[in-house]
Amino acid sequence: MNTKLLDKVNVLKKQRNAVILAHNYQAGEIQDIADFTGDSLGLSVEASKTDAEVIVFCGVRFMAETAAVLSPGKTVLLPDKDAGCPLADMITAEQLRELKSKHPDAIVVCYVNSTAEVKAESDYCCTSSNAVELVKSLPEERRITFVPDQHLGRHVEEQTGRDLVLWPGYCLTHVVITEDDIRSAKQNYPDAVVMAHPECTEPVKALADEILSTGQMLKFAARDTARRFIVATEIGIIHALNKANHHAEYIAASERAVCPNMKLVTLEKVLWALEEMKYTVSVPEAVSVKAKKALDRMVEVLPQ
Ligand code: 13P
């Protein structure tokens, strides 16, 4: 760790009254300097309750947008302006409006990995840790449209027995993890418990012992007695698992599961973000007010 750089970050953080939030997929050195690390739900909650004036969001754009929506009046900075989420960009507000016109009576649930415009067109937002519970809480007689991740959608279908209107979006990083990866990891480590993220493909999830969000993986590993875990998600989580739960060994299901956008954030860029107050992420008020309703409804249905 570059201590000079870290000192500078800490001084500026105080001066700016800033907090650093980092997703579990961030590089280890970013996780280590963060005030709070977590999954999408944990980070949303943290962003909504922080007293800091500035939120440096070490993650991807939709996460920073969510923080801006939940904390109006605060300055939200994304250290790399190009840190996007291809999955979130797989459905536009226009496309969702079109889908809604085909299923006008359906309740629209959007995964948090979506743009603020898409959230604004949705009734409820959800994350990978609460999608199943959220859908379970909706009236059984109502049809549900679920966007944009088809794999999380199928997981919800399986867990709830409901038939959803799905959008064919997917996460480029999770779909590189193959069935063969899991089979060969299981062969090498027959005693290991397999944890997979719901964004993985169905054949991968079928081989998993547990299907969990990144935050849930951390909690599960803490209470499970297994000595080894095969982890099918973005490899940044391995750092978080090693740091939080020393009792076991964590094996990445695929070393190729690296999100190039998450890895755009570096320590230098965090420092520059604080020095130059860039890159500000804001959401137009009309969009923000509607998107916030979908996010607030998620929290209302599933109190923390
Ligand atoms: P988690 O909410 O499980 O951390 O997932 C976030 C994400 O973006 C997965 O691609």
Short mmCIF file of C-alpha atoms and ligand atoms in Angstrom, two decimals:
data_model
loop_
_atom_site.label_atom_id
_atom_site.label_comp_id
_atom_site.label_asym_id
_atom_site.label_seq_id
_atom_site.Cartn_x
_atom_site.Cartn_y
_atom_site.Cartn_z
CA MET A 1 0.00 0.00 0.00
CA ASN A 2 1.29 3.46 -0.96
CA THR A 3 1.16 5.20 2.42
CA LYS A 4 1.82 8.71 1.06
CA LEU A 5 -1.10 8.39 -1.26
CA LEU A 6 -3.23 6.96 1.49
CA ASP A 7 -2.30 9.85 3.84
CA LYS A 8 -3.36 12.32 1.18
CA VAL A 9 -6.66 10.51 0.67
CA ASN A 10 -7.32 10.57 4.41
CA VAL A 11 -6.51 14.28 4.79
CA LEU A 12 -8.76 15.20 1.87
CA LYS A 13 -11.50 12.92 3.09
CA LYS A 14 -11.62 14.88 6.34
CA GLN A 15 -11.44 18.26 4.61
CA ARG A 16 -14.26 17.39 2.24
CA ASN A 17 -16.32 15.55 4.88
CA ALA A 18 -16.34 12.58 2.55
CA VAL A 19 -17.07 8.91 2.95
CA ILE A 20 -15.66 6.18 0.69
CA LEU A 21 -18.04 3.37 -0.23
CA ALA A 22 -16.69 0.36 -2.12
CA HIS A 23 -18.41 -2.61 -3.70
CA ASN A 24 -17.17 -6.13 -2.92
CA TYR A 25 -15.88 -6.41 -6.52
CA GLN A 26 -13.41 -3.54 -6.13
CA ALA A 27 -9.67 -4.23 -6.12
CA GLY A 28 -8.38 -5.25 -2.69
CA GLU A 29 -6.51 -1.99 -2.12
CA ILE A 30 -9.71 -0.02 -2.72
CA GLN A 31 -11.72 -2.23 -0.36
CA ASP A 32 -9.01 -1.67 2.24
CA ILE A 33 -9.29 2.13 2.22
CA ALA A 34 -13.09 2.22 2.14
CA ASP A 35 -15.19 3.31 5.12
CA PHE A 36 -17.79 0.79 4.09
CA THR A 37 -17.69 -2.19 1.75
CA GLY A 38 -20.69 -4.24 0.79
CA ASP A 39 -23.14 -5.56 -1.75
CA SER A 40 -25.55 -3.38 -3.69
CA LEU A 41 -28.18 -3.42 -0.96
CA GLY A 42 -25.71 -2.67 1.84
CA LEU A 43 -24.18 0.17 -0.13
CA SER A 44 -27.60 1.67 -0.97
CA VAL A 45 -28.54 1.64 2.70
CA GLU A 46 -25.20 3.15 3.69
CA ALA A 47 -25.55 5.87 1.03
CA SER A 48 -29.02 6.76 2.28
CA LYS A 49 -27.99 7.17 5.92
CA THR A 50 -24.54 8.73 5.77
CA ASP A 51 -23.97 12.19 7.31
CA ALA A 52 -21.04 12.88 5.01
CA GLU A 53 -21.42 15.66 2.43
CA VAL A 54 -19.48 13.81 -0.23
CA ILE A 55 -19.79 10.14 -1.22
CA VAL A 56 -16.88 8.72 -3.20
CA PHE A 57 -18.45 5.69 -4.82
CA CYS A 58 -15.93 3.02 -5.73
CA GLY A 59 -18.12 0.91 -7.94
CA VAL A 60 -19.92 1.41 -11.23
CA ARG A 61 -22.16 4.20 -12.48
CA PHE A 62 -25.58 2.74 -11.58
CA MET A 63 -24.39 2.39 -7.98
CA ALA A 64 -23.28 6.02 -7.84
CA GLU A 65 -26.58 7.06 -9.44
CA THR A 66 -28.47 5.08 -6.80
CA ALA A 67 -26.51 6.88 -4.09
CA ALA A 68 -27.34 10.24 -5.73
CA VAL A 69 -31.04 9.32 -5.84
CA LEU A 70 -31.07 8.16 -2.20
CA SER A 71 -29.04 11.10 -0.92
CA PRO A 72 -30.27 14.17 -2.76
CA GLY A 73 -28.20 17.21 -1.84
CA LYS A 74 -25.01 15.20 -1.40
CA THR A 75 -22.16 15.21 -3.87
CA VAL A 76 -21.58 11.75 -5.32
CA LEU A 77 -18.27 11.13 -7.06
CA LEU A 78 -17.38 8.24 -9.36
CA PRO A 79 -13.55 8.07 -9.56
CA ASP A 80 -13.62 6.84 -13.18
CA LYS A 81 -16.27 8.33 -15.42
CA ASP A 82 -16.20 5.30 -17.71
CA ALA A 83 -16.99 2.75 -15.00
CA GLY A 84 -20.33 1.63 -16.41
CA CYS A 85 -22.33 -1.58 -16.21
CA PRO A 86 -23.07 -3.29 -19.54
CA LEU A 87 -25.93 -5.20 -17.88
CA ALA A 88 -27.57 -1.96 -16.70
CA ASP A 89 -27.26 -0.57 -20.23
CA MET A 90 -29.00 -3.61 -21.77
CA ILE A 91 -32.40 -2.01 -21.32
CA THR A 92 -33.25 1.63 -21.95
CA ALA A 93 -36.21 3.51 -20.50
CA GLU A 94 -37.69 3.55 -24.01
CA GLN A 95 -37.41 -0.23 -24.30
CA LEU A 96 -38.97 -0.67 -20.88
CA ARG A 97 -41.88 1.62 -21.84
CA GLU A 98 -42.43 -0.55 -24.89
CA LEU A 99 -42.36 -3.72 -22.76
CA LYS A 100 -44.82 -2.11 -20.34
CA SER A 101 -47.19 -1.37 -23.19
CA LYS A 102 -47.18 -5.09 -24.06
CA HIS A 103 -47.91 -6.09 -20.44
CA PRO A 104 -49.85 -3.08 -19.14
CA ASP A 105 -51.19 -4.81 -16.02
CA ALA A 106 -47.88 -6.19 -14.82
CA ILE A 107 -45.98 -4.85 -11.81
CA VAL A 108 -42.51 -3.80 -12.95
CA VAL A 109 -39.57 -4.88 -10.81
CA CYS A 110 -36.13 -3.71 -11.86
CA TYR A 111 -32.84 -5.05 -10.63
CA VAL A 112 -30.70 -2.32 -9.07
CA ASN A 113 -28.24 -2.91 -11.94
CA SER A 114 -30.24 -0.52 -14.11
CA THR A 115 -30.11 3.14 -15.04
CA ALA A 116 -31.99 5.74 -12.97
CA GLU A 117 -34.31 6.27 -15.98
CA VAL A 118 -35.24 2.57 -15.92
CA LYS A 119 -35.79 2.70 -12.15
CA ALA A 120 -38.04 5.70 -12.71
CA GLU A 121 -40.20 3.56 -15.04
CA SER A 122 -40.41 0.73 -12.46
CA ASP A 123 -42.71 0.07 -9.53
CA TYR A 124 -40.12 -1.66 -7.38
CA CYS A 125 -36.37 -1.97 -7.36
CA CYS A 126 -34.57 -5.00 -5.93
CA THR A 127 -31.05 -6.28 -5.43
CA SER A 128 -29.72 -9.80 -5.74
CA SER A 129 -30.10 -10.23 -1.98
CA ASN A 130 -33.80 -9.37 -1.80
CA ALA A 131 -35.25 -10.10 -5.27
CA VAL A 132 -36.86 -13.39 -4.17
CA GLU A 133 -38.41 -11.92 -1.03
CA LEU A 134 -39.59 -8.84 -2.86
CA VAL A 135 -41.37 -10.85 -5.56
CA LYS A 136 -42.87 -13.14 -2.89
CA SER A 137 -44.35 -10.05 -1.22
CA LEU A 138 -46.26 -9.01 -4.38
CA PRO A 139 -49.89 -10.04 -4.93
CA GLU A 140 -50.06 -13.53 -6.41
CA GLU A 141 -52.70 -12.70 -8.96
CA ARG A 142 -50.57 -9.96 -10.55
CA ARG A 143 -48.19 -10.57 -13.44
CA ILE A 144 -44.62 -9.32 -12.88
CA THR A 145 -42.20 -7.90 -15.41
CA PHE A 146 -38.58 -8.32 -14.29
CA VAL A 147 -35.69 -6.42 -15.91
CA PRO A 148 -32.90 -6.46 -17.00
CA ASP A 149 -31.10 -9.62 -15.76
CA GLN A 150 -32.61 -12.83 -17.13
CA HIS A 151 -30.51 -15.07 -14.88
CA LEU A 152 -31.50 -13.37 -11.64
CA GLY A 153 -35.06 -13.41 -13.03
CA ARG A 154 -34.93 -17.17 -13.57
CA HIS A 155 -33.59 -17.67 -10.06
CA VAL A 156 -36.56 -15.68 -8.75
CA GLU A 157 -38.92 -17.78 -10.88
CA GLU A 158 -37.46 -20.96 -9.47
CA GLN A 159 -37.61 -19.79 -5.87
CA THR A 160 -41.10 -18.32 -6.04
CA GLY A 161 -42.78 -20.66 -8.54
CA ARG A 162 -43.95 -17.57 -10.44
CA ASP A 163 -43.76 -17.02 -14.13
CA LEU A 164 -42.15 -13.63 -14.85
CA VAL A 165 -41.97 -11.52 -17.98
CA LEU A 166 -38.19 -11.47 -18.41
CA TRP A 167 -35.82 -9.24 -20.36
CA PRO A 168 -32.82 -10.97 -22.02
CA GLY A 169 -30.12 -8.97 -20.20
CA TYR A 170 -27.09 -10.62 -18.62
CA CYS A 171 -23.83 -9.77 -16.84
CA LEU A 172 -20.83 -10.27 -19.11
CA THR A 173 -18.62 -11.12 -16.15
CA HIS A 174 -20.87 -13.79 -14.66
CA VAL A 175 -21.69 -15.59 -17.89
CA VAL A 176 -17.99 -16.39 -18.49
CA ILE A 177 -18.17 -18.79 -15.54
CA THR A 178 -19.02 -22.15 -17.08
CA GLU A 179 -20.43 -25.44 -15.93
CA ASP A 180 -17.01 -26.97 -16.71
CA ASP A 181 -15.33 -24.46 -14.38
CA ILE A 182 -17.53 -25.63 -11.53
CA ARG A 183 -17.15 -29.32 -12.36
CA SER A 184 -13.35 -29.13 -12.48
CA ALA A 185 -13.15 -27.02 -9.29
CA LYS A 186 -15.36 -29.60 -7.56
CA GLN A 187 -13.09 -32.36 -8.81
CA ASN A 188 -10.03 -30.57 -7.42
CA TYR A 189 -11.75 -29.70 -4.14
CA PRO A 190 -14.44 -32.33 -3.51
CA ASP A 191 -14.99 -31.11 0.06
CA ALA A 192 -15.70 -27.51 -1.00
CA VAL A 193 -19.06 -25.76 -0.75
CA VAL A 194 -20.03 -23.99 -3.99
CA MET A 195 -21.47 -20.48 -3.65
CA ALA A 196 -22.80 -18.90 -6.85
CA HIS A 197 -24.19 -15.44 -7.58
CA PRO A 198 -27.72 -15.43 -9.04
CA GLU A 199 -26.38 -13.62 -12.14
CA CYS A 200 -24.60 -16.87 -13.10
CA THR A 201 -26.15 -19.02 -15.82
CA GLU A 202 -28.68 -21.70 -14.89
CA PRO A 203 -26.33 -24.70 -15.46
CA VAL A 204 -23.76 -23.09 -13.13
CA LYS A 205 -26.37 -22.39 -10.47
CA ALA A 206 -27.66 -25.95 -10.76
CA LEU A 207 -24.23 -27.15 -9.59
CA ALA A 208 -24.08 -24.72 -6.67
CA ASP A 209 -24.85 -25.51 -3.04
CA GLU A 210 -25.87 -21.93 -2.28
CA ILE A 211 -27.06 -19.06 -4.50
CA LEU A 212 -26.19 -15.81 -2.79
CA SER A 213 -25.51 -12.09 -3.28
CA THR A 214 -21.96 -11.01 -2.45
CA GLY A 215 -23.02 -9.76 0.97
CA GLN A 216 -24.83 -13.02 1.65
CA MET A 217 -21.70 -14.96 0.62
CA LEU A 218 -19.73 -13.12 3.30
CA LYS A 219 -22.35 -13.89 5.93
CA PHE A 220 -22.77 -17.50 4.84
CA ALA A 221 -19.01 -18.18 4.88
CA ALA A 222 -18.80 -16.68 8.38
CA ARG A 223 -21.30 -19.11 9.87
CA ASP A 224 -20.61 -22.24 7.79
CA THR A 225 -18.10 -24.75 9.08
CA ALA A 226 -16.74 -25.74 5.65
CA ARG A 227 -12.98 -25.35 5.20
CA ARG A 228 -13.19 -24.59 1.49
CA PHE A 229 -15.52 -22.63 -0.75
CA ILE A 230 -15.66 -22.47 -4.53
CA VAL A 231 -16.89 -18.99 -5.37
CA ALA A 232 -18.74 -18.30 -8.62
CA THR A 233 -18.82 -14.53 -8.95
CA GLU A 234 -16.47 -11.63 -9.72
CA ILE A 235 -13.09 -12.36 -8.16
CA GLY A 236 -12.95 -9.17 -6.06
CA ILE A 237 -15.09 -10.99 -3.51
CA ILE A 238 -12.18 -13.34 -2.74
CA HIS A 239 -10.33 -10.44 -1.06
CA ALA A 240 -13.40 -9.57 1.00
CA LEU A 241 -13.91 -13.22 1.99
CA ASN A 242 -10.28 -13.70 2.98
CA LYS A 243 -10.33 -10.54 5.03
CA ALA A 244 -13.57 -11.25 6.87
CA ASN A 245 -13.45 -15.01 7.29
CA HIS A 246 -9.98 -16.47 7.92
CA HIS A 247 -11.13 -19.95 8.82
CA ALA A 248 -11.49 -21.18 5.25
CA GLU A 249 -9.95 -21.18 1.80
CA TYR A 250 -11.76 -19.43 -1.05
CA ILE A 251 -11.28 -20.63 -4.59
CA ALA A 252 -12.45 -18.53 -7.55
CA ALA A 253 -14.58 -20.69 -9.87
CA SER A 254 -12.99 -18.82 -12.78
CA GLU A 255 -10.04 -16.41 -12.79
CA ARG A 256 -11.66 -14.92 -15.90
CA ALA A 257 -14.56 -13.55 -13.91
CA VAL A 258 -13.09 -10.06 -13.69
CA CYS A 259 -15.37 -7.04 -14.18
CA PRO A 260 -13.29 -4.59 -16.24
CA ASN A 261 -15.47 -1.69 -15.15
CA MET A 262 -15.13 -2.36 -11.43
CA LYS A 263 -11.38 -2.54 -11.89
CA LEU A 264 -11.18 0.92 -13.50
CA VAL A 265 -11.14 2.46 -10.03
CA THR A 266 -7.61 2.83 -8.65
CA LEU A 267 -6.15 4.47 -5.54
CA GLU A 268 -4.81 7.34 -7.65
CA LYS A 269 -8.25 7.95 -9.13
CA VAL A 270 -9.79 8.01 -5.66
CA LEU A 271 -7.26 10.68 -4.69
CA TRP A 272 -7.94 12.70 -7.86
CA ALA A 273 -11.67 12.36 -7.27
CA LEU A 274 -11.25 14.01 -3.86
CA GLU A 275 -8.74 16.61 -5.09
CA GLU A 276 -10.72 17.73 -8.09
CA MET A 277 -14.21 16.73 -6.94
CA LYS A 278 -14.76 14.64 -10.00
CA TYR A 279 -16.64 12.91 -11.56
CA THR A 280 -19.91 14.16 -10.16
CA VAL A 281 -22.83 11.82 -10.76
CA SER A 282 -26.22 13.47 -10.64
CA VAL A 283 -29.69 12.46 -11.73
CA PRO A 284 -32.22 15.00 -13.08
CA GLU A 285 -34.79 15.76 -10.38
CA ALA A 286 -37.82 14.50 -12.33
CA VAL A 287 -36.10 11.13 -12.87
CA SER A 288 -34.65 11.01 -9.37
CA VAL A 289 -38.01 11.52 -7.64
CA LYS A 290 -39.58 8.62 -9.57
CA ALA A 291 -36.54 6.34 -9.23
CA LYS A 292 -36.49 7.02 -5.48
CA LYS A 293 -40.05 5.74 -5.18
CA ALA A 294 -39.00 2.36 -6.63
CA LEU A 295 -36.01 2.24 -4.27
CA ASP A 296 -38.03 3.37 -1.24
CA ARG A 297 -40.67 0.72 -1.96
CA MET A 298 -37.95 -1.92 -1.90
CA VAL A 299 -36.88 -0.78 1.56
CA GLU A 300 -40.51 -0.48 2.78
CA VAL A 301 -41.33 -4.03 1.75
CA LEU A 302 -38.11 -5.35 3.22
CA PRO A 303 -37.17 -3.28 6.26
CA GLN A 304 -33.52 -3.57 7.29
P1 13P B 1 -24.34 -7.83 -5.19
O1 13P B 1 -25.50 -6.99 -4.83
O2 13P B 1 -24.53 -9.28 -4.93
O3 13P B 1 -23.08 -7.33 -4.60
O4 13P B 1 -24.17 -7.79 -6.79
C1 13P B 1 -23.85 -6.62 -7.42
C2 13P B 1 -23.56 -6.76 -8.83
O5 13P B 1 -23.44 -5.79 -9.51
C3 13P B 1 -23.43 -8.07 -9.42
O6 13P B 1 -23.01 -7.96 -10.73
#
